[in-house]
CSV table of C-alpha atoms in Angstrom, one decimal:
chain,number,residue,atom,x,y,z
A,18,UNK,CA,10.9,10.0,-8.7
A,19,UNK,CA,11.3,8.8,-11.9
A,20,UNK,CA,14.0,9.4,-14.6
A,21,UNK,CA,14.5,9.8,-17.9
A,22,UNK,CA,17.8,9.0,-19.4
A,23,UNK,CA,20.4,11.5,-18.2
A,24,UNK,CA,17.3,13.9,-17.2
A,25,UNK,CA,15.2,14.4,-13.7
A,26,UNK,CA,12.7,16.4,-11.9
A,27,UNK,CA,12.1,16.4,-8.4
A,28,UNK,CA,9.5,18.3,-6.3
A,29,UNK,CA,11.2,20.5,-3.5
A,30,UNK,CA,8.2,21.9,-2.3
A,31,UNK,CA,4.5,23.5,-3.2
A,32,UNK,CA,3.8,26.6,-1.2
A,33,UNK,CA,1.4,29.4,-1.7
A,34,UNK,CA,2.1,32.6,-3.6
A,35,UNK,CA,1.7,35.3,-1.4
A,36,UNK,CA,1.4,38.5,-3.3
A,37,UNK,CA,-1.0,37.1,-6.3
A,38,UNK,CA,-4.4,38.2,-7.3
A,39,UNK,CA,-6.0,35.0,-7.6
A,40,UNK,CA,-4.9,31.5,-5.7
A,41,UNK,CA,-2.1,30.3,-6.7
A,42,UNK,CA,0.3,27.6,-5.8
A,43,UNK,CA,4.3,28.0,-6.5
A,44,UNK,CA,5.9,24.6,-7.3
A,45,UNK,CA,9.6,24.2,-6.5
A,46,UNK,CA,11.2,21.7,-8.8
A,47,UNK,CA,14.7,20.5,-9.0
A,48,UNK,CA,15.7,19.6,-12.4
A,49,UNK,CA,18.8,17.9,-13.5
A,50,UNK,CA,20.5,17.2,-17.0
A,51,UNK,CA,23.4,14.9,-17.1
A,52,UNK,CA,26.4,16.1,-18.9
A,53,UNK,CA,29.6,18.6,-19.2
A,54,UNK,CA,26.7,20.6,-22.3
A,55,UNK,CA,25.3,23.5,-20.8
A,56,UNK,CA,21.3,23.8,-21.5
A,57,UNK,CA,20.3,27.0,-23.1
A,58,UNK,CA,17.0,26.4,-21.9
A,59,UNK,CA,13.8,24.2,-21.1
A,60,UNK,CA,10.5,24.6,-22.5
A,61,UNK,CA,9.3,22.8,-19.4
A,62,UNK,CA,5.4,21.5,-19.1
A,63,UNK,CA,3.8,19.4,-16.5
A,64,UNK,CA,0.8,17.8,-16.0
A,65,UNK,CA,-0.2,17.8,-12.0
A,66,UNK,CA,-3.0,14.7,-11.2
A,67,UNK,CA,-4.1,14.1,-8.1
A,68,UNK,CA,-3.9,10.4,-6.9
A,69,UNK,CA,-6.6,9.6,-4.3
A,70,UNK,CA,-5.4,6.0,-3.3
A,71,UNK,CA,-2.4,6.6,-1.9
A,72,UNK,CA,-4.0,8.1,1.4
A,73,UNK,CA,-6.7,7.6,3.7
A,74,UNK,CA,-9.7,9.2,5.0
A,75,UNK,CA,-11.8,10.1,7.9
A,76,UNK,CA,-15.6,9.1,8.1
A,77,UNK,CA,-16.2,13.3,7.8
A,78,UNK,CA,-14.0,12.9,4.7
A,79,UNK,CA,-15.6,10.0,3.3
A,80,UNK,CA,-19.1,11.6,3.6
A,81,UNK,CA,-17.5,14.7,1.7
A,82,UNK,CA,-16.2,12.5,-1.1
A,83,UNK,CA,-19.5,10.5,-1.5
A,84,UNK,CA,-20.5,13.1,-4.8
A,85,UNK,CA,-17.1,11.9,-6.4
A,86,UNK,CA,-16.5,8.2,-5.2
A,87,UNK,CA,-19.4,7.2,-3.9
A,88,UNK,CA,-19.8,5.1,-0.5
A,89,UNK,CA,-16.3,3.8,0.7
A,90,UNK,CA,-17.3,0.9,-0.1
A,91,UNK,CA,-17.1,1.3,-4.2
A,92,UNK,CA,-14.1,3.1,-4.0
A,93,UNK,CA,-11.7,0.0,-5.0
A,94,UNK,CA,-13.5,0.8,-8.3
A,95,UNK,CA,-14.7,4.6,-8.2
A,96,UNK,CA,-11.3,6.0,-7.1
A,97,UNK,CA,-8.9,6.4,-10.0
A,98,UNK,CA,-6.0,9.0,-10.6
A,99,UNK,CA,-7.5,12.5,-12.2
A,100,UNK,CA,-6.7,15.8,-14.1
A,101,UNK,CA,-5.8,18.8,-11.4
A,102,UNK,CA,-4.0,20.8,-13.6
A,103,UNK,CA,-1.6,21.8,-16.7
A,104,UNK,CA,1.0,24.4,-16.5
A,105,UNK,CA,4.3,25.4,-18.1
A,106,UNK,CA,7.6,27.7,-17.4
A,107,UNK,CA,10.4,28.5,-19.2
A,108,UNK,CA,13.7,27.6,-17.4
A,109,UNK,CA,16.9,29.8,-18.1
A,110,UNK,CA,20.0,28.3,-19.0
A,111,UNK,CA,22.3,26.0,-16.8
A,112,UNK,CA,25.0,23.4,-16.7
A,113,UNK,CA,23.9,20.4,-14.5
A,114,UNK,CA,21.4,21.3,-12.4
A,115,UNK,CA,18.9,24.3,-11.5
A,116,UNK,CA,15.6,24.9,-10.0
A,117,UNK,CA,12.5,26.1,-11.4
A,118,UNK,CA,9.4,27.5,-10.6
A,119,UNK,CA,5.9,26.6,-11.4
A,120,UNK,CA,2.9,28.6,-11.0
A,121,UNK,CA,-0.4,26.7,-10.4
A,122,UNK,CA,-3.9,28.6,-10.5
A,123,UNK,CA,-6.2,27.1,-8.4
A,124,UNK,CA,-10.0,27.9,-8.3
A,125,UNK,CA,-12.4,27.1,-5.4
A,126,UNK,CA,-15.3,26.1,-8.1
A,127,UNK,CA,-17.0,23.4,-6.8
A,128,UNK,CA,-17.9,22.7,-9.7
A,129,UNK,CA,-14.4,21.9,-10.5
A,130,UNK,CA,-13.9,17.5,-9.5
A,131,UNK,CA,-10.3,18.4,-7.9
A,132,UNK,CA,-11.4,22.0,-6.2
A,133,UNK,CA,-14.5,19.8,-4.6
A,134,UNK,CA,-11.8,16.9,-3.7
A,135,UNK,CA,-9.8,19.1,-2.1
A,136,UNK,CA,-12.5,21.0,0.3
A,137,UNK,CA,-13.5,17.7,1.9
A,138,UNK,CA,-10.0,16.8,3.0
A,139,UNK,CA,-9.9,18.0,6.8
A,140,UNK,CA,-5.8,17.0,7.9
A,141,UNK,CA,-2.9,15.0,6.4
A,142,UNK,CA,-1.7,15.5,3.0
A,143,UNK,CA,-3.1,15.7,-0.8
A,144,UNK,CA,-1.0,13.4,-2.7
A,145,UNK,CA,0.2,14.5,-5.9
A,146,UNK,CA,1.5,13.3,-9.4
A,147,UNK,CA,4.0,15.7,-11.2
A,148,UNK,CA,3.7,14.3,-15.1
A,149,UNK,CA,6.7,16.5,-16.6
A,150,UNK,CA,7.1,16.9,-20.7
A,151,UNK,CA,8.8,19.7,-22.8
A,152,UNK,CA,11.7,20.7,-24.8
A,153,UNK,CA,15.5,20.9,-23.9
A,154,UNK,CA,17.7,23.4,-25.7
A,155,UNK,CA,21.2,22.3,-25.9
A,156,UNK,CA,24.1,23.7,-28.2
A,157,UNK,CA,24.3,21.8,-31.6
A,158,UNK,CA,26.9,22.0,-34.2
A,159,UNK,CA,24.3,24.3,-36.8
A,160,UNK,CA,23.0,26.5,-33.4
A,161,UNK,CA,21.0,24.7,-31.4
A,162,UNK,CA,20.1,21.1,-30.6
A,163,UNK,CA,16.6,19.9,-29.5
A,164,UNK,CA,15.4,16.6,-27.7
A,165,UNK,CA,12.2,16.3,-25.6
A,166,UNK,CA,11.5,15.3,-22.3
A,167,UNK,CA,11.4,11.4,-21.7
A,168,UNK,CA,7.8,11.0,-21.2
A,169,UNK,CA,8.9,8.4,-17.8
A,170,UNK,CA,9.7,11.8,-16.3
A,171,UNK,CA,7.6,12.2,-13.2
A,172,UNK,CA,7.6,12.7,-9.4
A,173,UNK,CA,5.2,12.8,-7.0
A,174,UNK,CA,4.9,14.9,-4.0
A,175,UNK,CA,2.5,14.5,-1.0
A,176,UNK,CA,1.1,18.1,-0.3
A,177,UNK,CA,-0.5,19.4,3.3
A,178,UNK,CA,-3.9,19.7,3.5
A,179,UNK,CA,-2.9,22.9,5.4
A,180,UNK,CA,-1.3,24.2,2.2
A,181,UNK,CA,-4.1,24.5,0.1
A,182,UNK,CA,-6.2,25.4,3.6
A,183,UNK,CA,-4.2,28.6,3.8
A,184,UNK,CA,-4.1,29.8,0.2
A,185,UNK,CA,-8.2,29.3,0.1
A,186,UNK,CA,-8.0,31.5,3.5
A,187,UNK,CA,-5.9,33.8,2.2
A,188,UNK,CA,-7.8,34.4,-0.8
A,189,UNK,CA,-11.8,33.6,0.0
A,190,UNK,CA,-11.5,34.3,4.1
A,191,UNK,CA,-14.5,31.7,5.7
A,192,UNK,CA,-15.9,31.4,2.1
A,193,UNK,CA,-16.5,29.8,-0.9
A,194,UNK,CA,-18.0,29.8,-4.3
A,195,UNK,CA,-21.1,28.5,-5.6
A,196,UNK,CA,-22.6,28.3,-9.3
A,197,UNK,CA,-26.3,29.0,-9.7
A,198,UNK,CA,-28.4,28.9,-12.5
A,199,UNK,CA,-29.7,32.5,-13.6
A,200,UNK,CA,-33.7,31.3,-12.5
A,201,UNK,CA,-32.3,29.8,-9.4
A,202,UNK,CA,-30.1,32.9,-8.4
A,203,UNK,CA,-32.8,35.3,-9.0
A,204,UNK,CA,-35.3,33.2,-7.2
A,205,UNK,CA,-33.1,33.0,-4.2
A,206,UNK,CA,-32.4,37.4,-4.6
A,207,UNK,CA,-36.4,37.8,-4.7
A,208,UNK,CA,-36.3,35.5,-1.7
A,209,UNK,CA,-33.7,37.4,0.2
A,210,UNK,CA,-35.6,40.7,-0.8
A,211,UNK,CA,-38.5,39.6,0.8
A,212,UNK,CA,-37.5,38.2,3.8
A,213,UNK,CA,-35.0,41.3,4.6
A,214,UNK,CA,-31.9,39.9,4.7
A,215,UNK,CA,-28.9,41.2,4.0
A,216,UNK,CA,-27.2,38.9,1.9
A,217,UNK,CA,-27.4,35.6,-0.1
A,218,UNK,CA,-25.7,33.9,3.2
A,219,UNK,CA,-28.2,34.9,5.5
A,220,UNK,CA,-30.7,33.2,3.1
A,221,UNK,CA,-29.9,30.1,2.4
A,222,UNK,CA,-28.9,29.8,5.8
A,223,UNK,CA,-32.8,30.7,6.8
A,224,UNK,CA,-34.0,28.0,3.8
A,225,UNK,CA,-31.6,25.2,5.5
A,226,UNK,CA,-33.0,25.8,8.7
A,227,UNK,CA,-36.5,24.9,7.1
A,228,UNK,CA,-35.4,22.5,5.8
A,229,UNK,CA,-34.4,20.6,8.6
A,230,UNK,CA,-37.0,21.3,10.6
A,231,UNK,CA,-38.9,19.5,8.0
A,232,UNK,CA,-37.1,16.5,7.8
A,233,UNK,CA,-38.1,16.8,11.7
């Protein structure tokens, strides 16, 4: 963790949300404001980056990651630090220290560089860079006082694999999504029309199956 002066934030945990509509992630974060002052309040945002070196990876993992990285052996140079997400809350007032919560949407695009990262990660953990920035309300002689956020605020947090393998269960049971162009998707419905099949799945599954027997 890193700290500003007189000012922290501290991951306490990252667990799924279990009554949302959509995936989402609820952040636990300690936050801490030196001083006798009581806050009014924190316009709190955070920028969450995902940080691939600091963990290893299977040879199933590796061959997963070979769209974004390349073969292992570029990765000294291909893997760098990248955008997951942004989000924001509002935390209430306090003297000291408090806790507050922050909601992160996820999406299963793979389309998306981090949604993609995280599929091919089988075990261990996702590590994770907290980037925190905002407003902090405090009482000033003409109403209220304002400073911001150092911008050395930051923490990171190392994040189960299992975590993000349950809320992507929860949400999109043995499942995922996949973008198509409009000629390629109605190709593949004619397709699926004409073989009989009942769905998309049962398709492509049919057209892979060729497909390897041709490579045969």
């Amino acid at each position: 963790m890193t700290t500003g002066p007189g000012t922290s934030f501290t991951v306490i945990d990252v667990t799924p949300e279990p009554y949302a509509v959509t995936p989402t992630l609820t952040a636990r974060i300690g936050v801490s404001v030196a001083g006798d002052e009581p806050v009014h309040a924190i316009a709190l945002r955070c920028q969450i980056r995902i940080d691939p070196l600091r963990r290893g990876y299977s040879d199933d993992e590796a061959a997963a990651l070979t769209d974004l990285f390349g073969p292992r052996e570029r990765w000294a140079t291909t893997q760098h630090t990248f955008l997951w997400q942004h989000c924001a809350a509002m935390v209430p007032g306090f003297t000291d220290t408090t806790e507050a919560v922050l909601r992160l949407e996820c999406t299963y695009d793979f389309e998306v560089t981090a949604a993609k990262y995280l599929h091919a990660l089988r075990s261990g953990s996702i590590p994770l860079q907290f980037l925190f920035n905002g407003t902090i309300f405090t009482a000033g002689q003409h109403g209220f006082s304002v400073q911001q956020i150092p911008w050395d605020c930051e923490d990171r947090y190392d994040m189960a694999v299992s975590v993000w393998r349950d809320l992507i269960g929860q949400h999109y049971p043995n499942s995922g999504w996949l973008r198509l162009g409009h000629d390629t998707l109605a190709a593949l419905s004619a397709y699926k029309s004409a073989r009989g099949h009942l769905g998309l799945d049962d398709a492509v599954t049919e057209l892979l199956a060729q497909a390897r027997e041709e490579v045969r």
